[in-house]
Coordinates of N, CA, C and O in Angstrom, one line a residue:
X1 N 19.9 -36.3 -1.1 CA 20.2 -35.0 -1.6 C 19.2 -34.0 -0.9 O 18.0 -34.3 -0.7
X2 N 19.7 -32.8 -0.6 CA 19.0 -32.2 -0.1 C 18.2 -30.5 -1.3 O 18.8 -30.1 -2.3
X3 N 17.3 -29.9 -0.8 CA 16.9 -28.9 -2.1 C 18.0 -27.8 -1.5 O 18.7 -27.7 -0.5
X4 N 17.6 -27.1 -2.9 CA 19.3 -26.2 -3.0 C 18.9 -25.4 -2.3 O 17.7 -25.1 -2.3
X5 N 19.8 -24.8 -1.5 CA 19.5 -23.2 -0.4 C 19.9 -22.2 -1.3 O 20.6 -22.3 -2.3
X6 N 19.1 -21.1 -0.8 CA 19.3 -19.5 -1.5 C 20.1 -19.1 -0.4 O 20.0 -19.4 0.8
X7 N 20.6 -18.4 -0.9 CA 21.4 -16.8 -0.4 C 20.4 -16.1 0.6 O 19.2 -16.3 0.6
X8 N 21.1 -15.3 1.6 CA 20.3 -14.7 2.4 C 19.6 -12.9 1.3 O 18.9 -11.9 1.5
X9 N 20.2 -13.3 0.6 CA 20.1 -11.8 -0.9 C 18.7 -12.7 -1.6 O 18.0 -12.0 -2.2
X10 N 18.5 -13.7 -1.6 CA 16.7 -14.3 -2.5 C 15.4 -14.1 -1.7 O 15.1 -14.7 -0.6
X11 N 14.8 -13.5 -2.2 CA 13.6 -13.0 -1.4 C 12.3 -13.2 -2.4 O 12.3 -12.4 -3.3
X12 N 11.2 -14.1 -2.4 CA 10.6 -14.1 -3.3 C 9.2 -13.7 -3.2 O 8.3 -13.9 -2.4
X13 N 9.2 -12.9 -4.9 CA 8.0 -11.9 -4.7 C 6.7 -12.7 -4.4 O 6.7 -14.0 -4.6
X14 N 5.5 -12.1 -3.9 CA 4.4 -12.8 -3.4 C 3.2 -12.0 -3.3 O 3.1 -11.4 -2.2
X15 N 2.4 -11.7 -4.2 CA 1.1 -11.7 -4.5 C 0.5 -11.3 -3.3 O -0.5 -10.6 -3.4
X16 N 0.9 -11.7 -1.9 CA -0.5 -11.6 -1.4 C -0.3 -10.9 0.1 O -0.9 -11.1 1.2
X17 N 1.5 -9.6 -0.5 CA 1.7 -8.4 0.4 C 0.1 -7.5 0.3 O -0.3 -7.0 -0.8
X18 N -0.5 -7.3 1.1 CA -1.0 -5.9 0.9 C -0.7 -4.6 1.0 O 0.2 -4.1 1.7
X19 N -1.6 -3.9 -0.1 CA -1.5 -2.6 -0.1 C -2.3 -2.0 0.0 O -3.1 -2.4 -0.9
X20 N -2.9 -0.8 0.7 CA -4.1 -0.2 1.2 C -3.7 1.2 0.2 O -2.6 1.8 0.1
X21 N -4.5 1.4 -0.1 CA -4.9 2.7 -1.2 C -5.3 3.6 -0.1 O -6.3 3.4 0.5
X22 N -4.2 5.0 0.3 CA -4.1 5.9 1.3 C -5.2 7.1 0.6 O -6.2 7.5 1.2
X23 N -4.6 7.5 -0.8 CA -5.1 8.8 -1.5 C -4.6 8.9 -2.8 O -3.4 8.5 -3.1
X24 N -5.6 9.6 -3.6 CA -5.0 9.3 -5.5 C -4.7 11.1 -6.0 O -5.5 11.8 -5.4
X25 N -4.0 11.5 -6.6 CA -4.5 12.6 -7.6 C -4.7 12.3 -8.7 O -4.7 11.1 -8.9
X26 N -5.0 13.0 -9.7 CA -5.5 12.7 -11.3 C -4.3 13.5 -11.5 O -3.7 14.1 -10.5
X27 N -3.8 13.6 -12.8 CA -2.6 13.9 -13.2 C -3.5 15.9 -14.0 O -4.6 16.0 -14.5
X28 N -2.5 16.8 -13.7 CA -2.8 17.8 -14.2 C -1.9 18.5 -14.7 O -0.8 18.2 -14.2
X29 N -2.0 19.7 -15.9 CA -0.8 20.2 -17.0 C -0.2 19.8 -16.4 O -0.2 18.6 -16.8
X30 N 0.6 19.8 -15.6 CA 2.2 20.0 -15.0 C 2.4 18.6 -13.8 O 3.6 18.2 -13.7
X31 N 1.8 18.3 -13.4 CA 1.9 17.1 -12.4 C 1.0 15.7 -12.9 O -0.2 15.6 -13.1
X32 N 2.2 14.6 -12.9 CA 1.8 13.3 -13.6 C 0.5 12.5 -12.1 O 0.7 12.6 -10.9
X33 N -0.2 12.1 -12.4 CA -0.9 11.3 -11.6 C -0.1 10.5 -10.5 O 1.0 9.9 -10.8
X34 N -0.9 10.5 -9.2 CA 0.5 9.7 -7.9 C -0.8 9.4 -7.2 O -1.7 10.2 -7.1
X35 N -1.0 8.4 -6.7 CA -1.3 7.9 -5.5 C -0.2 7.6 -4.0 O 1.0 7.6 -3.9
X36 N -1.4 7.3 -2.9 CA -0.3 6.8 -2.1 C -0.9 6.1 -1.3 O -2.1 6.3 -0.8
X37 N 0.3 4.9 -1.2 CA -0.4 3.6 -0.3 C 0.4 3.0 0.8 O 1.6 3.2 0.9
X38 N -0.4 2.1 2.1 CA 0.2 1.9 2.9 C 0.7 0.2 2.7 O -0.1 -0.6 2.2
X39 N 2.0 -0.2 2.9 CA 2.2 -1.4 2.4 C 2.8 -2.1 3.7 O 2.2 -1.9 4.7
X40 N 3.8 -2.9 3.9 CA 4.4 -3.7 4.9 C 5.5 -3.3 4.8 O 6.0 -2.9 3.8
X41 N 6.2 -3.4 6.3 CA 7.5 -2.5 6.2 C 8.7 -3.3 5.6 O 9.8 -2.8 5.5
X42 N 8.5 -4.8 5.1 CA 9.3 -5.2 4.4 C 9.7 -5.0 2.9 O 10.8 -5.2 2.4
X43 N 8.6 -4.5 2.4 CA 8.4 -4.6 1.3 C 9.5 -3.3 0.2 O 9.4 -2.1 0.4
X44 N 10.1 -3.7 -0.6 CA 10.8 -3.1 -1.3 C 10.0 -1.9 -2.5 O 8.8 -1.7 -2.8
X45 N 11.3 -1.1 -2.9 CA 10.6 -0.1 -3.9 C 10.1 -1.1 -5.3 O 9.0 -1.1 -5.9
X46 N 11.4 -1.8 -5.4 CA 11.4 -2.8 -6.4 C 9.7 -3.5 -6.4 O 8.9 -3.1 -7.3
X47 N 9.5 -4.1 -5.7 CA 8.6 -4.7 -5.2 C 6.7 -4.6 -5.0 O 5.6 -5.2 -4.9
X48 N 7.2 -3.0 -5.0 CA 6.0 -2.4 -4.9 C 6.0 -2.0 -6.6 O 4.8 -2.1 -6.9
X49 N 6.7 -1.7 -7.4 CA 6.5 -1.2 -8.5 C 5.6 -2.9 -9.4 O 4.6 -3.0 -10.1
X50 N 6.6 -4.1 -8.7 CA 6.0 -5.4 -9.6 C 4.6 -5.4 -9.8 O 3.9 -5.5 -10.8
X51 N 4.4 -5.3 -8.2 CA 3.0 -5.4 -8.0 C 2.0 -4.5 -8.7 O 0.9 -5.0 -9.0
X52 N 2.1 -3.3 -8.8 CA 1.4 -2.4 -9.2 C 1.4 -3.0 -10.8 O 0.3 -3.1 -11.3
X53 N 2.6 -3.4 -11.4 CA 2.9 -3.6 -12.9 C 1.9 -4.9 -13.0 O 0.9 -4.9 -13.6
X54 N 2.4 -5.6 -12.5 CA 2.1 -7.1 -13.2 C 0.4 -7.4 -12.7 O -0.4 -7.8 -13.5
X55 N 0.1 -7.1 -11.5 CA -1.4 -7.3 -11.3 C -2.0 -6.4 -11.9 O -2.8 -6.9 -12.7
X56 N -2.1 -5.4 -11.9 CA -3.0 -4.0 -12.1 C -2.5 -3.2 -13.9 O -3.1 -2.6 -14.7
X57 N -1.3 -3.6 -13.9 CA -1.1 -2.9 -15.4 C -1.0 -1.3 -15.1 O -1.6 -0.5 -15.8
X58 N -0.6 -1.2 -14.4 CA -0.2 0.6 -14.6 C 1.4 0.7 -14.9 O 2.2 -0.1 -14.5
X59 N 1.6 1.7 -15.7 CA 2.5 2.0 -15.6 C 3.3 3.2 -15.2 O 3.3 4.3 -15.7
X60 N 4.4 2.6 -13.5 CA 5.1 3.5 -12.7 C 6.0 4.1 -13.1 O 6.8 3.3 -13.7
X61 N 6.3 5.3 -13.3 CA 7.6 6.1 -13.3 C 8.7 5.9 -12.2 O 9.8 5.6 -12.5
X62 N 8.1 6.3 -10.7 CA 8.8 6.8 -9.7 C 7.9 6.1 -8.5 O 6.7 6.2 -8.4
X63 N 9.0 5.5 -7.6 CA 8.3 5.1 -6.4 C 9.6 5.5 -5.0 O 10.7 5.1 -4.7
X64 N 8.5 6.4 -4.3 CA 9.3 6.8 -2.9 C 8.5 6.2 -1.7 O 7.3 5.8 -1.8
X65 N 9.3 6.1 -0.4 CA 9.0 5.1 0.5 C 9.5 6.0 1.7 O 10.5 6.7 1.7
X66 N 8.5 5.8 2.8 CA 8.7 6.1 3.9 C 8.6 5.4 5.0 O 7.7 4.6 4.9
X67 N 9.2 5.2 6.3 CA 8.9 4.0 7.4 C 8.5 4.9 8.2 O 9.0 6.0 8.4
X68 N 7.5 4.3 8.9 CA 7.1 5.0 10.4 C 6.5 3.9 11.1 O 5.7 3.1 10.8
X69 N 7.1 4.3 12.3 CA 7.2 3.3 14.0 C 5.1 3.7 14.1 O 4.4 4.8 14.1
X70 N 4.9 2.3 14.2 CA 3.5 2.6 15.2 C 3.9 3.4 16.9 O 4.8 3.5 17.7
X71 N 2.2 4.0 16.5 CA 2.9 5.0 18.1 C 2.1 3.8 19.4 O 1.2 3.0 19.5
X72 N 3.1 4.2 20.1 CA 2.7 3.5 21.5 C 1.8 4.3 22.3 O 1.8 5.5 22.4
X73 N 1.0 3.3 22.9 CA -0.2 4.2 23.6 C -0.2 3.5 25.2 O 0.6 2.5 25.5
X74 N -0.9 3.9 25.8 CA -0.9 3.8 27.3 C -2.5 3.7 28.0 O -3.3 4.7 27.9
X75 N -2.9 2.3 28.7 CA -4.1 2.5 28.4 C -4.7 2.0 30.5 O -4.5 0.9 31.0
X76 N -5.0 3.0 31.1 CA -5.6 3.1 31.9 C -7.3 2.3 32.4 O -8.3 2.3 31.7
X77 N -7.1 1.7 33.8 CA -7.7 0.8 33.7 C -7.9 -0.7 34.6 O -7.1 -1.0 35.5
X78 N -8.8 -1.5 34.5 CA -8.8 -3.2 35.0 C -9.5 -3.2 36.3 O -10.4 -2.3 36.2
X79 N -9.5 -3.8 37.6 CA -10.1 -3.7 38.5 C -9.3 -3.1 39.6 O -9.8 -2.6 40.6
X80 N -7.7 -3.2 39.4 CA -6.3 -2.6 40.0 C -6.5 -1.4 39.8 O -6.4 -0.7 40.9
X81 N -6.8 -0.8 38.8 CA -6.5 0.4 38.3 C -4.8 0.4 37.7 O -3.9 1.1 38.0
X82 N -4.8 -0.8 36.5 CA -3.3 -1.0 36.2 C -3.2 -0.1 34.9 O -3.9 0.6 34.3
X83 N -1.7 -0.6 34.8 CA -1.5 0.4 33.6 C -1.0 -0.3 32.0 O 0.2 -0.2 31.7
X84 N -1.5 -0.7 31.5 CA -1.4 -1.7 30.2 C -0.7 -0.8 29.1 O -1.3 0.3 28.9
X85 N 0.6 -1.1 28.3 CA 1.1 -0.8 27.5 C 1.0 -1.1 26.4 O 1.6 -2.2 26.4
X86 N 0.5 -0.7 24.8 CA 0.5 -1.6 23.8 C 1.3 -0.5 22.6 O 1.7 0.6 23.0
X87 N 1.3 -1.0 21.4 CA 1.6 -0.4 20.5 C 1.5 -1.2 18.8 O 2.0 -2.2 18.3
X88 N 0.6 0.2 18.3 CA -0.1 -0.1 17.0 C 1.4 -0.8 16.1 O 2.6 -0.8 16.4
X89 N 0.9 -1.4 14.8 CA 1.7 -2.2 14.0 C 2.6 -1.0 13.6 O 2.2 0.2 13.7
X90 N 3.9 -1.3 13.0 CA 4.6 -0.1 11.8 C 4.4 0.1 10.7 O 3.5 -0.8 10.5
X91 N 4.4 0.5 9.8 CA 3.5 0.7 8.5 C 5.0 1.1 7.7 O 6.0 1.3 8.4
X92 N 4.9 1.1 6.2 CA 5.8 2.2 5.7 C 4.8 2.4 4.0 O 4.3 1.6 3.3
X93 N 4.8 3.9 4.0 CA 3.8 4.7 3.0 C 4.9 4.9 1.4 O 6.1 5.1 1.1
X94 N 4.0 4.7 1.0 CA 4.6 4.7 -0.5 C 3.8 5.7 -1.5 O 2.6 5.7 -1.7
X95 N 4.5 6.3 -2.1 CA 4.1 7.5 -3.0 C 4.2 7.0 -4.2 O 5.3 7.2 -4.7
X96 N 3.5 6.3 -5.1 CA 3.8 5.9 -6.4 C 3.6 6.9 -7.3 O 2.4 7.1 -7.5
X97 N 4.6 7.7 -8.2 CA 4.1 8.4 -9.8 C 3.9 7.6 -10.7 O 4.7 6.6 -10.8
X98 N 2.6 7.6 -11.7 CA 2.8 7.2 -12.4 C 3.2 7.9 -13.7 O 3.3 9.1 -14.0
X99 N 3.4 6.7 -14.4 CA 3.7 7.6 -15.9 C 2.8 8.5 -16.7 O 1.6 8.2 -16.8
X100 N 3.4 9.6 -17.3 CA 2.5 10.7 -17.7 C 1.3 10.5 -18.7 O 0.3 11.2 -18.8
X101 N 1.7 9.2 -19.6 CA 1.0 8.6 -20.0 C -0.4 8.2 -19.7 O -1.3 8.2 -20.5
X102 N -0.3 7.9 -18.4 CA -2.0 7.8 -17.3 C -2.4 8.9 -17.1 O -1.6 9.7 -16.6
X103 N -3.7 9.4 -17.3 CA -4.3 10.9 -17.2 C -5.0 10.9 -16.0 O -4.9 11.9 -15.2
X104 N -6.1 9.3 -15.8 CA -7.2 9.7 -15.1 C -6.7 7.8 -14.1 O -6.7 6.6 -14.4
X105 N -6.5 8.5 -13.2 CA -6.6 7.0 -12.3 C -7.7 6.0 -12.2 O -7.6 4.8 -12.0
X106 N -9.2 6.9 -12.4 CA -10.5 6.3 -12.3 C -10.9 6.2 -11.2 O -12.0 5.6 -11.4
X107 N -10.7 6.4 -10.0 CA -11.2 6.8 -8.7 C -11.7 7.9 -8.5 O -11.3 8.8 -9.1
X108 N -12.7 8.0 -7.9 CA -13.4 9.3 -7.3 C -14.4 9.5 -8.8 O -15.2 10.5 -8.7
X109 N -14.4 8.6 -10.0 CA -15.7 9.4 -10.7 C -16.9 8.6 -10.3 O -16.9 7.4 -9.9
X110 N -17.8 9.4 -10.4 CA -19.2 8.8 -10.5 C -20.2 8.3 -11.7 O -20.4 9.1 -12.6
X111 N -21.1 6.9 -11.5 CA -21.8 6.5 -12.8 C -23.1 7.5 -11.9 O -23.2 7.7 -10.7
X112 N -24.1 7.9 -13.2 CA -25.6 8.0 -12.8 C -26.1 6.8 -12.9 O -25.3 5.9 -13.2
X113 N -27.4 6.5 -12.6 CA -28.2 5.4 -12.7 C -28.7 5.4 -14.2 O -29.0 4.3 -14.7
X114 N -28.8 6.6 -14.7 CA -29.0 6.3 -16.3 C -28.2 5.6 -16.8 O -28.6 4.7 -17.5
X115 N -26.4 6.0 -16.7 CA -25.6 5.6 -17.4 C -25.4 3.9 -17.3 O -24.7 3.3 -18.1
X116 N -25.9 3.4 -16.4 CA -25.8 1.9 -16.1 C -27.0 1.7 -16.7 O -28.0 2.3 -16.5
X117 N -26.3 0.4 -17.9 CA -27.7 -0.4 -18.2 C -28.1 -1.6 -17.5 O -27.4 -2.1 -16.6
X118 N -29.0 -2.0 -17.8 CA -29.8 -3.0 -17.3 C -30.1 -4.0 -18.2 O -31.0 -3.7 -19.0
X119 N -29.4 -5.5 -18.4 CA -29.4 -6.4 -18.9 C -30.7 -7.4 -18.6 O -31.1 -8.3 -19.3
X120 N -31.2 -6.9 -17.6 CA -32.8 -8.0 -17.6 C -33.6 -7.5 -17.8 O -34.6 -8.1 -17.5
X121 N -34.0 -6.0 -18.7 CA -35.0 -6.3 -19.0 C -35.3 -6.7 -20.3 O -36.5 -7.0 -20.5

């Protein structure tokens, strides 16, 4: 017997897509808190919301996605004087809202050194 095949439609979620934290706002009167992050260009809206949910516990409202082509560069050079062609990875940026419910994302405050205690002494 052989194991059962999935559909080319089963894609299974995985923990260990990254996401690079681009930039945050804090939420203000009129605008709910959003960050935005750079993820893999496979990666779904669906997909990005799990993650954000189920590891981190925030809760998303709204998630928008954009793709963009790494740019190709041209790189001058060698003992020829040749001409070498490469081009950076593709990325796609994601805008997450979160729910209005979240006020303060917690990025960007700062502790003093007073405010940290000190357990040895």
């Amino acid at each position: 017997m052989s194991a059962p095949r999935f559909g080319r439609g089963f894609r299974m979620w995985m923990p260990s897509m990254p996401m690079t934290l681009v930039g945050c706002r804090n939420a203000t009167g009129d605008k709910p808190a959003s960050a935005v992050f750079r993820v893999l260009p496979r990666m779904t809206k669906h997909e990005i919301t799990e993650y954000l949910t189920k590891i981190y516990k925030l809760p998303v409202a709204k998630v928008n996605t954009m793709n963009y082509e790494g740019k190709r560069k041209r790189v001058y050079g060698g003992k020829n004087n040749r001409v070498a062609y490469f081009k950076y990875r593709d990325f796609k940026k994601a805008i997450v809202t979160f729910d209005p419910s979240l006020k303060d994302i917690g990025i960007g405050t700062r502790m003093d050194i007073d405010e940290v205690e000190d357990d040895s002494v």
